[in-house]
Amino acid sequence: MRGLLVLSVLLGAVLGKEDFSGHQVLRLSTADAAQVEKVKELEDLEHLQLDFWRGPAQPGSPIDVRVPFRSIQAVKIFLEAHGIGYTTMIEDVQALLDEEQEQMFAFQARARSSDTFNYATYHTLEEIYGFMDMLVAEHPQLVSKLQIGNSYEGRPIYVLKFSTGGENRPAIWIDTGIHSREWVTQASGVWFAKKITQDYGQDSTLTAILDSMDILLEIVTNPDGFAFTHSKNRMWRKTRSLTAGSSCVGVDPNRNWDAGFGMAGASSNPCSETYHGKFANSEVEVKSIVDFVKNHGNIKAFISIHSYSQLLLYPYGYKAEAAPDRDELDQLAKSAVTALASLYGTKFKYGSIIKAIYQASGSTIDWTYSQGIKYSFTFELRDTGRYGFLLPASQIVPTAQETWLALRTIMEHTLQHPY
Amino acid sequence: ARSKPHFFNFRAGSPSALRVLAAVLEGRATVNPKKGCQVDLVFTTDHYNPEVGEEHLGKCSARVFFRNQKPRPAINVTCTRLIEKNKRQEEDYLLYKHMKQLKTPLDVTSIPDSHGHIDPSLKPIWDLAFLGSSYVMWEKTTQFLHYYMAQISSVNQWKTNDDTIDFDYTVLLHEFSTQEIIPCRIHLGWYPGKPLKVKYHCQELQTPEEASGTEEGSAVAPTELNNF
């Protein structure tokens, strides 16, 4: 009821440009019929410009009245003189209206800057792409946007490059959202992007990293899948490519890389969630990265981010044999998960893909490792199954914050151990 | 270890006393290639719905036997230090009363929504659905396949017949090793203190060439509610 009245006042204010500064809304309590009569007398005094929201009726029924600033004193003296009790429901009507208007418009407004962007909620593809442009515009010296290709359905695929200069410096690659339903990862990617711009020049570790190396961040690695999780099926994992001879859609982009391609640990059934595709790099989303990595030639760490399970993984996924750098990778993983746990106590396990999670062939980091990128890691972020893919938005920022500590550990190690 | 809480939750039959796996303390697996795989475990469990200030860790020991590649492992589990029986019954009854007051038809689609949000008023529905799903998940678990409940994708029917809550819903189960999302239609009947009745039908993976094959799975709950 009150909301409706306030709304009409608001409309009045907007249309008639009235100002309600200092106006108060009083709730009067009348003890008997005589007092009710007195209030009716008050109502008749036009010069007071009183606006009764709930008019005088029976004794005992509350009476609500908006009193303009210049009439307040007179009205209160009158009420007190006649022993009519009152309380102040609204101290300042204009202040309330301003606040409500703000809330109404804020709900629909797009963020004006990366400072007003809401990191604690999930966003659409358009919003994330808009965010990227904002960040680049705000930090043109540090951030640039590269288009590395187009998705199957024709959406641009972007990578943010964080660089303080140099020519083809050694770089660290981070990707999120390769499996579209893992929403906490794209959301974390957005947070990481902002974090990098905040911490350069503030955090000595990150500053040292960016002074010698570049960071490449692909936030929406599977844009078609991501759009599909918003429009049709929140649980969609794969790309959206059509497979000739099948009514099923999509290839698992984390089984499509050229490392043990097609071997045990992926499916040859196009209807399966782990379908590897007709041949390695059949998916443009994967091929775009492959081409980029080969052309760049100087990537030193490659981190691919998934959810859920709370794991930090290194090669191999397609075979049980230990990777040549196993000991170093294991040590580094241990330090990284320790750093991660330091913030909120979130426990991560770590190990090779095949041991810690399951056999998986054609996976991203098996390929990047085979290309000589020693520090190749896959994360599986929160949680361990309670919410799974549908991680509540309230956990986005804590997840991103703790994961960042692990990323920083890996990046710092990469900086300190050039090869 | 994850199948134990599914089985345990189902056996306890109490939506207010759901447990989740906290940590595995000890484990030993014995594999007999002809017969199957036996796993002995000691593990701790936590409240599914933790309450602030409450002591929460329960300790359990279990023996699980998987017949070769077959689902529905045989489970023997005992747990200590859990919610007191009276308290649990009380809470179940409160939950039951709350559920009976819900307006039908329930105007709700997915629980949680895409953003992982569950409206507090719908939480009891989730808990009850989880209880029913626990049975289904246990029945489908093998040494290679394990499940999580991802989402209630639709509530088909919610009514009370002769005091029993009659709940017909579709749930999406996430199978971890294949990463598949499996829709299961579940029909359960619940009255606090009485054994849970569950019937279900899960959709199976489409074959490469054409449309879905389906699997009939239907079971009625064992009738005893044991004290732990």
XYZ file of C-alpha atoms in Angstrom:
647
model
C 0.000 0.000 0.000
C 2.669 2.392 1.025
C 4.738 1.372 -1.958
C 1.926 2.333 -4.310
C 1.527 5.694 -2.671
C 5.241 6.325 -2.773
C 5.282 5.338 -6.426
C 2.564 7.813 -7.243
C 4.405 10.494 -5.330
C 7.516 9.569 -7.252
C 5.697 9.804 -10.548
C 4.334 13.117 -9.427
C 7.826 14.236 -8.583
C 9.202 13.058 -11.903
C 6.397 14.489 -13.977
C 5.618 17.597 -11.996
C 9.146 18.043 -10.771
C 7.906 18.529 -7.220
C 10.362 18.564 -4.416
C 9.548 16.781 -1.174
C 12.640 17.769 0.768
C 11.967 17.976 4.473
C 8.421 16.647 4.116
C 7.501 14.198 6.849
C 4.902 11.483 7.064
C 3.284 11.277 10.478
C 1.127 8.504 11.871
C -1.537 9.879 14.194
C -3.386 7.896 16.821
C -6.764 9.108 17.941
C -8.192 8.018 21.283
C -11.828 8.997 20.728
C -14.341 10.490 18.294
C -13.559 14.037 19.490
C -9.947 13.637 18.481
C -10.968 12.283 15.102
C -13.050 15.459 14.634
C -10.053 17.610 15.474
C -7.974 15.876 12.805
C -10.786 16.456 10.293
C -10.576 20.156 11.162
C -6.883 19.996 10.310
C -7.751 18.401 7.012
C -9.887 21.432 6.123
C -7.038 23.888 6.531
C -5.999 24.136 2.893
C -3.058 26.412 3.430
C -1.281 23.617 5.318
C -1.247 21.543 2.103
C -1.639 18.286 4.017
C -1.766 15.076 2.036
C -3.627 12.301 3.856
C -2.355 8.875 2.838
C -4.753 7.205 5.207
C -7.541 9.533 6.217
C -9.350 9.971 9.539
C -11.908 7.232 10.158
C -12.627 5.443 13.445
C -10.967 6.237 16.732
C -8.065 3.864 17.162
C -7.456 3.559 13.416
C -4.098 5.052 12.472
C -4.111 8.171 10.315
C -1.167 8.732 7.978
C -0.480 12.217 6.655
C 2.303 13.796 4.600
C 3.156 17.212 6.005
C 5.126 19.768 3.928
C 8.188 21.162 5.622
C 6.766 24.620 6.338
C 3.661 23.179 8.014
C 5.409 20.724 10.290
C 5.788 22.973 13.278
C 2.215 24.194 13.143
C 0.794 20.688 12.798
C 2.840 19.273 15.656
C 1.835 22.142 17.987
C -1.806 21.510 17.074
C -1.574 17.785 17.747
C 0.207 18.264 21.037
C -2.277 20.894 22.162
C -5.121 18.431 21.625
C -3.337 15.437 23.115
C -3.261 13.559 19.808
C -0.360 11.102 19.742
C 1.858 10.783 16.660
C 5.007 9.087 15.407
C 7.234 10.010 12.492
C 6.985 7.305 9.836
C 9.168 9.037 7.272
C 11.713 11.645 8.324
C 12.319 13.041 4.871
C 10.162 11.987 1.954
C 12.557 13.257 -0.707
C 15.461 11.272 0.703
C 13.384 8.119 0.497
C 12.298 8.879 -3.053
C 15.872 9.497 -4.148
C 16.987 6.208 -2.695
C 14.211 4.269 -4.348
C 14.811 5.876 -7.711
C 18.463 4.965 -7.487
C 17.610 1.369 -6.736
C 15.083 1.176 -9.537
C 17.475 2.397 -12.164
C 20.552 0.645 -10.819
C 18.806 -2.652 -11.310
C 18.567 -2.134 -15.048
C 21.607 -0.030 -15.708
C 24.692 -1.435 -17.319
C 27.854 -0.884 -15.352
C 29.435 2.374 -16.352
C 32.900 1.236 -15.446
C 34.775 -1.811 -14.274
C 34.505 -0.313 -10.795
C 30.725 -0.478 -10.776
C 30.573 -3.849 -12.539
C 29.045 -6.490 -10.299
C 31.614 -9.268 -9.846
C 29.364 -11.170 -7.454
C 26.813 -12.198 -10.027
C 26.788 -14.272 -13.196
C 26.728 -12.404 -16.484
C 25.704 -12.938 -20.081
C 28.111 -13.099 -22.997
C 27.227 -9.535 -24.023
C 27.910 -8.261 -20.520
C 31.275 -9.980 -20.356
C 32.298 -8.708 -23.771
C 31.158 -5.235 -22.696
C 33.261 -5.559 -19.556
C 36.329 -6.394 -21.616
C 35.924 -3.271 -23.701
C 35.504 -1.158 -20.580
C 38.663 -2.573 -19.046
C 40.685 -1.908 -22.179
C 39.333 1.627 -22.391
C 40.227 2.275 -18.758
C 43.733 0.794 -18.961
C 44.926 1.249 -22.516
C 48.587 1.089 -21.502
C 48.211 -2.287 -19.862
C 45.336 -4.156 -21.502
C 44.505 -4.910 -25.099
C 41.921 -7.203 -26.693
C 42.974 -9.716 -29.334
C 40.577 -11.621 -31.528
C 41.999 -15.078 -32.091
C 39.169 -16.440 -34.233
C 35.430 -16.975 -34.534
C 33.341 -19.684 -32.940
C 31.379 -22.284 -34.906
C 28.313 -20.052 -34.815
C 30.328 -16.985 -35.743
C 30.927 -15.323 -32.392
C 34.232 -13.536 -31.965
C 36.733 -15.244 -29.667
C 38.715 -12.770 -27.593
C 41.854 -12.911 -25.501
C 42.875 -10.093 -23.181
C 46.561 -9.344 -23.274
C 48.157 -7.725 -20.236
C 51.534 -6.311 -21.161
C 53.854 -3.555 -20.038
C 55.790 -3.591 -23.272
C 58.551 -5.532 -24.972
C 58.429 -7.646 -28.102
C 56.828 -11.061 -27.741
C 57.792 -11.456 -24.116
C 57.499 -14.851 -22.435
C 53.859 -15.246 -21.524
C 51.448 -16.945 -19.161
C 48.183 -18.177 -20.601
C 44.988 -18.572 -18.585
C 41.678 -19.742 -20.008
C 38.271 -20.099 -18.392
C 34.931 -21.351 -19.664
C 36.094 -24.002 -22.116
C 33.222 -26.082 -20.726
C 30.354 -23.670 -20.864
C 28.304 -24.909 -17.897
C 31.184 -24.271 -15.495
C 29.968 -20.750 -14.846
C 32.156 -19.978 -11.853
C 35.141 -20.123 -14.201
C 34.102 -17.391 -16.641
C 32.978 -15.329 -13.659
C 36.382 -15.827 -12.054
C 38.094 -14.904 -15.311
C 36.314 -11.569 -15.257
C 37.468 -11.039 -11.687
C 41.068 -11.991 -12.551
C 41.108 -9.422 -15.354
C 40.095 -6.665 -12.982
C 42.483 -7.922 -10.321
C 45.453 -7.698 -12.650
C 44.704 -4.053 -13.425
C 44.321 -3.287 -9.722
C 47.432 -5.063 -8.574
C 49.903 -3.888 -11.174
C 51.990 -1.324 -9.361
C 50.508 -2.352 -6.019
C 51.422 -5.975 -5.504
C 55.158 -6.553 -5.823
C 54.812 -10.123 -7.122
C 52.332 -9.312 -9.853
C 54.290 -6.202 -10.773
C 57.503 -8.190 -11.111
C 55.692 -10.718 -13.291
C 54.230 -8.105 -15.611
C 57.488 -6.214 -15.849
C 59.066 -9.171 -17.655
C 56.201 -11.306 -18.905
C 52.786 -10.948 -20.505
C 49.555 -12.459 -19.259
C 47.048 -13.752 -21.804
C 43.529 -14.342 -20.516
C 40.765 -15.987 -22.520
C 37.620 -15.565 -20.443
C 34.960 -17.133 -22.667
C 36.745 -19.959 -24.408
C 33.508 -21.536 -25.651
C 31.173 -18.631 -26.511
C 28.578 -20.708 -28.383
C 28.240 -23.113 -25.493
C 28.053 -20.229 -23.057
C 25.282 -18.503 -24.990
C 23.435 -21.828 -25.047
C 23.667 -22.209 -21.277
C 21.876 -18.886 -20.990
C 19.265 -19.424 -23.658
C 18.383 -23.100 -23.631
C 20.270 -25.508 -21.448
C 22.177 -24.482 -18.367
C 23.938 -27.861 -18.310
C 25.511 -27.628 -21.772
C 29.213 -28.540 -21.756
C 30.481 -28.943 -25.316
C 30.784 -26.733 -28.372
C 27.745 -26.320 -30.600
C 29.163 -27.752 -33.787
C 26.989 -30.015 -35.906
C 28.244 -33.522 -36.591
C 27.474 -34.967 -40.008
C 25.466 -38.147 -39.700
C 24.262 -37.488 -36.175
C 21.414 -35.596 -34.645
C 23.567 -34.830 -31.649
C 25.397 -31.564 -31.320
C 28.766 -30.587 -29.996
C 32.255 -31.829 -29.306
C 33.990 -31.877 -25.936
C 36.667 -29.210 -26.410
C 38.747 -30.847 -23.704
C 39.045 -34.077 -25.681
C 39.739 -32.482 -29.043
C 43.450 -31.649 -28.659
C 46.208 -33.495 -30.450
C 47.605 -35.496 -27.553
C 46.526 -39.107 -27.354
C 43.586 -38.033 -29.516
C 40.870 -40.642 -29.786
C 42.458 -43.006 -27.306
C 40.793 -44.351 -24.172
C 39.491 -41.505 -22.099
C 37.169 -39.938 -24.668
C 34.089 -41.081 -26.494
C 33.500 -41.692 -30.190
C 29.758 -41.242 -29.683
C 28.641 -37.771 -30.865
C 25.854 -37.861 -28.282
C 28.305 -38.236 -25.435
C 29.515 -35.395 -23.248
C 33.102 -36.497 -23.866
C 32.838 -36.884 -27.652
C 36.291 -36.144 -29.059
C 35.197 -35.003 -32.496
C 36.031 -36.409 -35.919
C 39.696 -35.413 -35.730
C 42.012 -33.419 -33.517
C 41.468 -29.655 -33.654
C 38.202 -30.132 -35.540
C 36.727 -27.492 -33.251
C 37.529 -23.945 -34.272
C 37.521 -22.939 -30.602
C 40.413 -25.326 -30.044
C 42.194 -24.667 -33.364
C 42.213 -20.924 -32.664
C 44.182 -21.483 -29.492
C 46.494 -24.010 -31.119
C 47.336 -21.554 -33.911
C 47.823 -18.738 -31.451
C 50.134 -20.753 -29.208
C 52.226 -21.954 -32.141
C 52.506 -18.469 -33.619
C 53.358 -16.919 -30.290
C 56.071 -19.457 -29.618
C 56.969 -18.037 -26.225
C 54.304 -19.211 -23.808
C 55.878 -20.555 -20.635
C 52.876 -21.464 -18.518
C 49.431 -22.621 -19.603
C 46.564 -22.820 -17.144
C 43.126 -24.081 -18.132
C 40.332 -23.584 -15.634
C 37.325 -25.828 -15.049
C 34.879 -26.668 -12.301
C 33.981 -28.591 -10.183
C 35.950 -30.898 -7.830
C 38.600 -28.744 -6.184
C 41.638 -30.201 -7.885
C 44.891 -28.932 -9.344
C 46.068 -31.200 -12.129
C 49.138 -31.617 -14.323
C 49.847 -33.993 -17.255
C 49.191 -36.666 -18.280
C 45.537 -37.475 -18.716
C 45.819 -39.969 -21.529
C 48.506 -42.214 -20.077
C 49.647 -43.389 -16.662
C 53.322 -42.771 -17.340
C 54.727 -39.949 -15.228
C 55.573 -36.716 -17.004
C 59.312 -35.964 -17.119
C 58.829 -32.866 -14.959
C 56.510 -34.633 -12.592
C 58.442 -33.873 -9.429
C 58.679 -30.161 -10.068
C 55.060 -29.914 -11.165
C 53.952 -31.840 -8.111
C 55.907 -29.563 -5.787
C 54.578 -26.481 -7.465
C 51.021 -27.812 -7.314
C 51.479 -28.409 -3.617
C 52.619 -24.820 -3.037
C 49.791 -23.491 -5.141
C 47.048 -25.354 -3.281
C 48.583 -24.357 0.032
C 48.389 -20.729 -1.029
C 44.811 -21.262 -2.150
C 43.777 -22.825 1.142
C 45.332 -19.985 3.127
C 42.430 -17.689 2.393
C 39.248 -19.592 3.273
C 40.520 -23.065 4.100
C 39.270 -24.527 0.829
C 40.926 -27.892 0.332
C 42.225 -28.886 -3.057
C 43.781 -32.207 -3.994
C 46.461 -32.340 -6.667
C 48.139 -34.797 -8.976
C 48.256 -35.915 -12.579
C 44.953 -35.896 -14.436
C 44.827 -39.645 -14.826
C 45.492 -40.287 -11.146
C 43.542 -37.505 -9.544
C 40.439 -37.436 -11.672
C 40.118 -39.945 -14.527
C 41.699 -40.995 -17.783
C 41.094 -38.299 -20.377
C 42.600 -38.258 -23.846
C 43.006 -35.294 -26.156
C 43.000 -32.873 -23.233
C 44.318 -29.335 -23.372
C 47.313 -29.500 -21.102
C 48.577 -32.811 -22.473
C 48.924 -30.985 -25.773
C 50.438 -27.805 -24.377
C 52.918 -29.869 -22.395
C 53.873 -31.752 -25.548
C 54.612 -28.378 -27.123
C 57.238 -27.743 -24.502
C 55.121 -25.607 -22.170
C 56.417 -27.082 -18.965
C 54.070 -25.381 -16.501
C 50.824 -26.795 -17.807
C 48.037 -27.034 -15.247
C 44.309 -27.586 -15.094
C 42.224 -26.350 -12.200
C 38.888 -27.719 -11.093
C 37.368 -25.015 -8.894
C 34.638 -25.149 -6.209
C 32.768 -27.077 -5.082
C 32.887 -30.841 -4.486
C 29.338 -31.649 -5.518
C 26.906 -29.948 -3.190
C 26.035 -27.317 -5.804
C 28.353 -28.515 -8.552
C 27.917 -26.443 -11.688
C 25.201 -24.354 -10.050
C 27.532 -22.703 -7.594
C 25.707 -19.850 -5.841
C 26.780 -16.435 -7.074
C 27.767 -15.504 -3.535
C 30.716 -17.873 -3.914
C 32.089 -16.308 -7.102
C 34.313 -13.724 -5.465
C 35.694 -15.986 -2.696
C 36.424 -18.644 -5.321
C 38.184 -16.143 -7.578
C 40.145 -14.677 -4.673
C 41.490 -17.985 -3.447
C 42.215 -19.262 -6.954
C 44.127 -16.107 -7.690
C 46.571 -16.945 -4.901
C 47.295 -20.269 -6.565
C 47.696 -18.637 -9.973
C 50.053 -16.078 -8.535
C 52.171 -18.871 -7.041
C 52.424 -20.615 -10.396
C 53.157 -17.378 -12.247
C 55.838 -16.385 -9.799
C 57.513 -19.763 -10.093
C 57.416 -19.446 -13.864
C 59.062 -16.027 -13.646
C 61.778 -17.314 -11.343
C 62.505 -20.438 -13.358
C 62.981 -19.340 -16.944
C 63.631 -22.059 -19.472
C 33.123 -43.216 -0.469
C 30.598 -40.853 -2.004
C 28.049 -43.628 -2.430
C 27.970 -44.237 1.308
C 26.223 -40.988 2.203
C 23.672 -41.650 -0.579
C 22.857 -45.018 0.898
C 22.978 -43.723 4.439
C 20.720 -40.790 3.691
C 18.224 -43.061 2.085
C 18.236 -45.543 4.947
C 17.814 -42.828 7.534
C 14.859 -41.529 5.559
C 15.042 -38.135 7.139
C 15.257 -34.919 5.118
C 16.322 -32.949 8.151
C 19.253 -35.213 8.909
C 21.006 -35.420 5.560
C 24.752 -36.002 5.588
C 27.572 -35.367 3.159
C 31.040 -36.850 2.955
C 33.571 -34.784 4.868
C 36.828 -36.746 4.710
C 38.027 -40.282 4.204
C 40.223 -41.327 7.101
C 41.153 -44.819 6.069
C 40.488 -46.917 3.023
C 41.350 -50.298 1.714
C 40.175 -51.942 -1.475
C 40.344 -55.607 -2.318
C 39.738 -56.584 -5.895
C 38.692 -60.029 -6.945
C 38.681 -60.050 -10.748
C 36.036 -62.734 -10.855
C 33.694 -61.466 -8.227
C 34.090 -57.786 -7.721
C 35.563 -55.164 -5.492
C 35.274 -54.713 -1.766
C 36.079 -51.413 -0.152
C 36.480 -50.877 3.568
C 36.356 -47.309 4.692
C 36.431 -45.093 7.698
C 35.189 -41.596 7.016
C 33.644 -38.538 8.549
C 30.441 -36.872 7.497
C 29.146 -33.370 7.813
C 25.649 -31.933 7.980
C 24.204 -31.311 4.554
C 22.630 -28.184 6.036
C 25.184 -27.038 8.582
C 24.017 -24.930 11.460
C 26.250 -22.438 13.145
C 27.645 -23.533 16.497
C 26.441 -27.076 16.196
C 28.891 -29.924 16.464
C 28.769 -31.472 13.078
C 31.194 -34.256 12.333
C 29.959 -37.785 12.464
C 32.239 -40.760 12.086
C 31.336 -43.829 10.094
C 32.832 -47.115 9.102
C 31.570 -48.979 6.099
C 32.079 -51.982 3.932
C 30.998 -51.658 0.328
C 30.862 -54.482 -2.121
C 30.578 -53.909 -5.864
C 29.723 -56.990 -7.833
C 31.678 -56.809 -11.082
C 30.484 -53.802 -13.031
C 27.056 -54.080 -11.432
C 25.299 -51.179 -9.780
C 23.576 -51.125 -6.391
C 26.572 -51.920 -4.190
C 25.934 -53.847 -1.025
C 26.634 -51.525 1.842
C 27.077 -52.086 5.520
C 27.547 -48.835 7.384
C 27.544 -47.771 11.008
C 27.909 -44.229 12.236
C 28.351 -42.590 15.570
C 27.732 -39.190 17.075
C 24.832 -38.055 14.947
C 21.695 -36.088 15.484
C 19.642 -37.497 18.322
C 16.673 -39.528 17.187
C 14.080 -37.412 18.973
C 15.506 -34.205 17.646
C 15.566 -35.615 14.153
C 11.961 -36.730 14.375
C 10.951 -33.339 15.692
C 12.706 -31.557 12.853
C 11.244 -33.915 10.298
C 7.807 -33.193 11.626
C 8.354 -29.446 11.419
C 9.541 -29.879 7.862
C 6.495 -31.955 7.095
C 4.140 -29.328 8.501
C 5.868 -26.644 6.485
C 5.552 -28.718 3.325
C 1.879 -29.363 3.873
C 1.303 -25.630 3.964
C 2.919 -24.983 0.608
C 0.452 -23.782 -1.974
C -0.163 -26.236 -4.762
C 0.406 -26.315 -7.618
C 3.930 -25.245 -6.866
C 4.831 -22.384 -9.105
C 8.407 -23.359 -9.601
C 10.681 -24.605 -12.333
C 14.341 -25.189 -11.580
C 15.766 -25.595 -8.127
C 18.332 -24.165 -7.777
C 18.021 -21.580 -10.534
C 20.827 -21.007 -13.038
C 22.625 -18.827 -10.523
C 22.679 -21.515 -7.852
C 19.994 -19.814 -5.794
C 17.381 -21.728 -3.804
C 14.609 -19.648 -2.275
C 14.535 -20.406 1.475
C 10.867 -21.366 1.264
C 11.775 -24.044 -1.278
C 14.666 -25.506 0.654
C 12.555 -28.295 2.218
C 11.526 -29.370 -1.287
C 15.153 -29.599 -2.256
C 15.962 -31.618 0.857
C 13.156 -34.059 0.235
C 14.086 -34.371 -3.437
C 17.665 -34.994 -2.398
C 16.509 -37.765 -0.108
C 14.664 -39.495 -2.932
C 17.531 -38.931 -5.335
C 19.911 -40.501 -2.837
C 18.116 -43.785 -3.311
C 18.334 -43.522 -7.076
C 21.990 -42.542 -6.987
C 22.892 -45.410 -4.698
C 21.080 -47.864 -6.953
C 22.997 -46.621 -9.989
C 26.429 -46.397 -8.397
C 29.105 -48.848 -9.530
C 32.829 -48.938 -8.894
C 33.197 -46.747 -11.997
C 30.111 -44.565 -11.934
C 29.229 -42.059 -9.277
C 26.591 -39.411 -9.127
C 25.691 -36.004 -7.818
C 22.324 -34.341 -7.803
C 22.689 -31.313 -10.046
C 19.247 -29.745 -10.194
C 15.526 -30.321 -9.853
C 14.467 -29.496 -13.386
C 10.739 -29.722 -12.785
C 8.197 -30.353 -10.088
C 5.402 -32.322 -11.678
C 3.222 -32.941 -8.739
C 3.137 -32.066 -5.100
C 0.180 -33.174 -3.073
C -0.762 -34.851 0.129
C -2.836 -37.992 -0.039
C -3.974 -39.266 3.310
C -1.255 -37.231 4.997
C 1.626 -38.679 2.993
C 3.482 -36.141 0.891
C 3.262 -37.302 -2.705
C 6.087 -35.785 -4.682
C 6.664 -36.307 -8.394
C 9.646 -34.509 -9.839
C 12.367 -34.648 -12.450
C 15.924 -34.378 -11.298
C 19.158 -34.011 -13.243
C 21.894 -36.306 -11.992
C 25.491 -35.600 -12.929
C 27.563 -38.723 -13.471
C 31.159 -37.853 -12.904
C 33.331 -40.159 -14.999
C 31.275 -39.733 -18.164
C 30.239 -36.169 -17.302
C 26.734 -37.031 -18.443
C 23.620 -35.292 -17.197
C 20.905 -37.853 -16.647
C 17.285 -36.823 -16.211
C 15.377 -39.046 -13.812
C 11.707 -38.903 -13.072
C 11.183 -39.715 -9.416
C 7.991 -40.338 -7.533
C 8.207 -40.516 -3.800
C 5.919 -40.813 -0.843
C 7.008 -39.497 2.520
C 5.608 -39.329 5.992
C 7.942 -38.555 8.897
C 9.072 -41.702 10.636
C 7.779 -43.989 7.919
C 10.029 -45.553 5.309
C 10.428 -43.628 2.108
C 8.694 -45.014 -0.967
C 10.541 -44.370 -4.211
C 9.772 -45.156 -7.837
C 11.909 -43.818 -10.643
C 12.737 -43.879 -14.319
C 15.992 -42.488 -15.693
C 16.721 -41.604 -19.285
C 19.809 -43.274 -20.659
C 22.390 -41.979 -23.112
C 21.372 -41.719 -26.752
C 22.987 -44.235 -29.059
C 25.006 -42.745 -31.926
C 22.449 -43.480 -34.609
C 19.121 -42.638 -33.136
C 16.951 -41.596 -30.273
C 17.113 -42.570 -26.641
C 16.998 -46.024 -25.196
C 15.274 -46.038 -21.844
C 15.836 -47.974 -18.723
C 13.144 -48.956 -16.331
C 14.196 -48.765 -12.768
C 11.645 -49.143 -10.149
C 11.912 -50.091 -6.555
C 10.093 -49.912 -3.323
C 12.043 -49.096 -0.221
C 13.056 -51.695 2.301
C 10.719 -51.441 5.226
C 12.892 -51.183 8.288
C 14.213 -47.940 9.647
C 17.249 -48.897 11.669
C 18.651 -47.075 14.629
C 22.211 -45.964 14.173
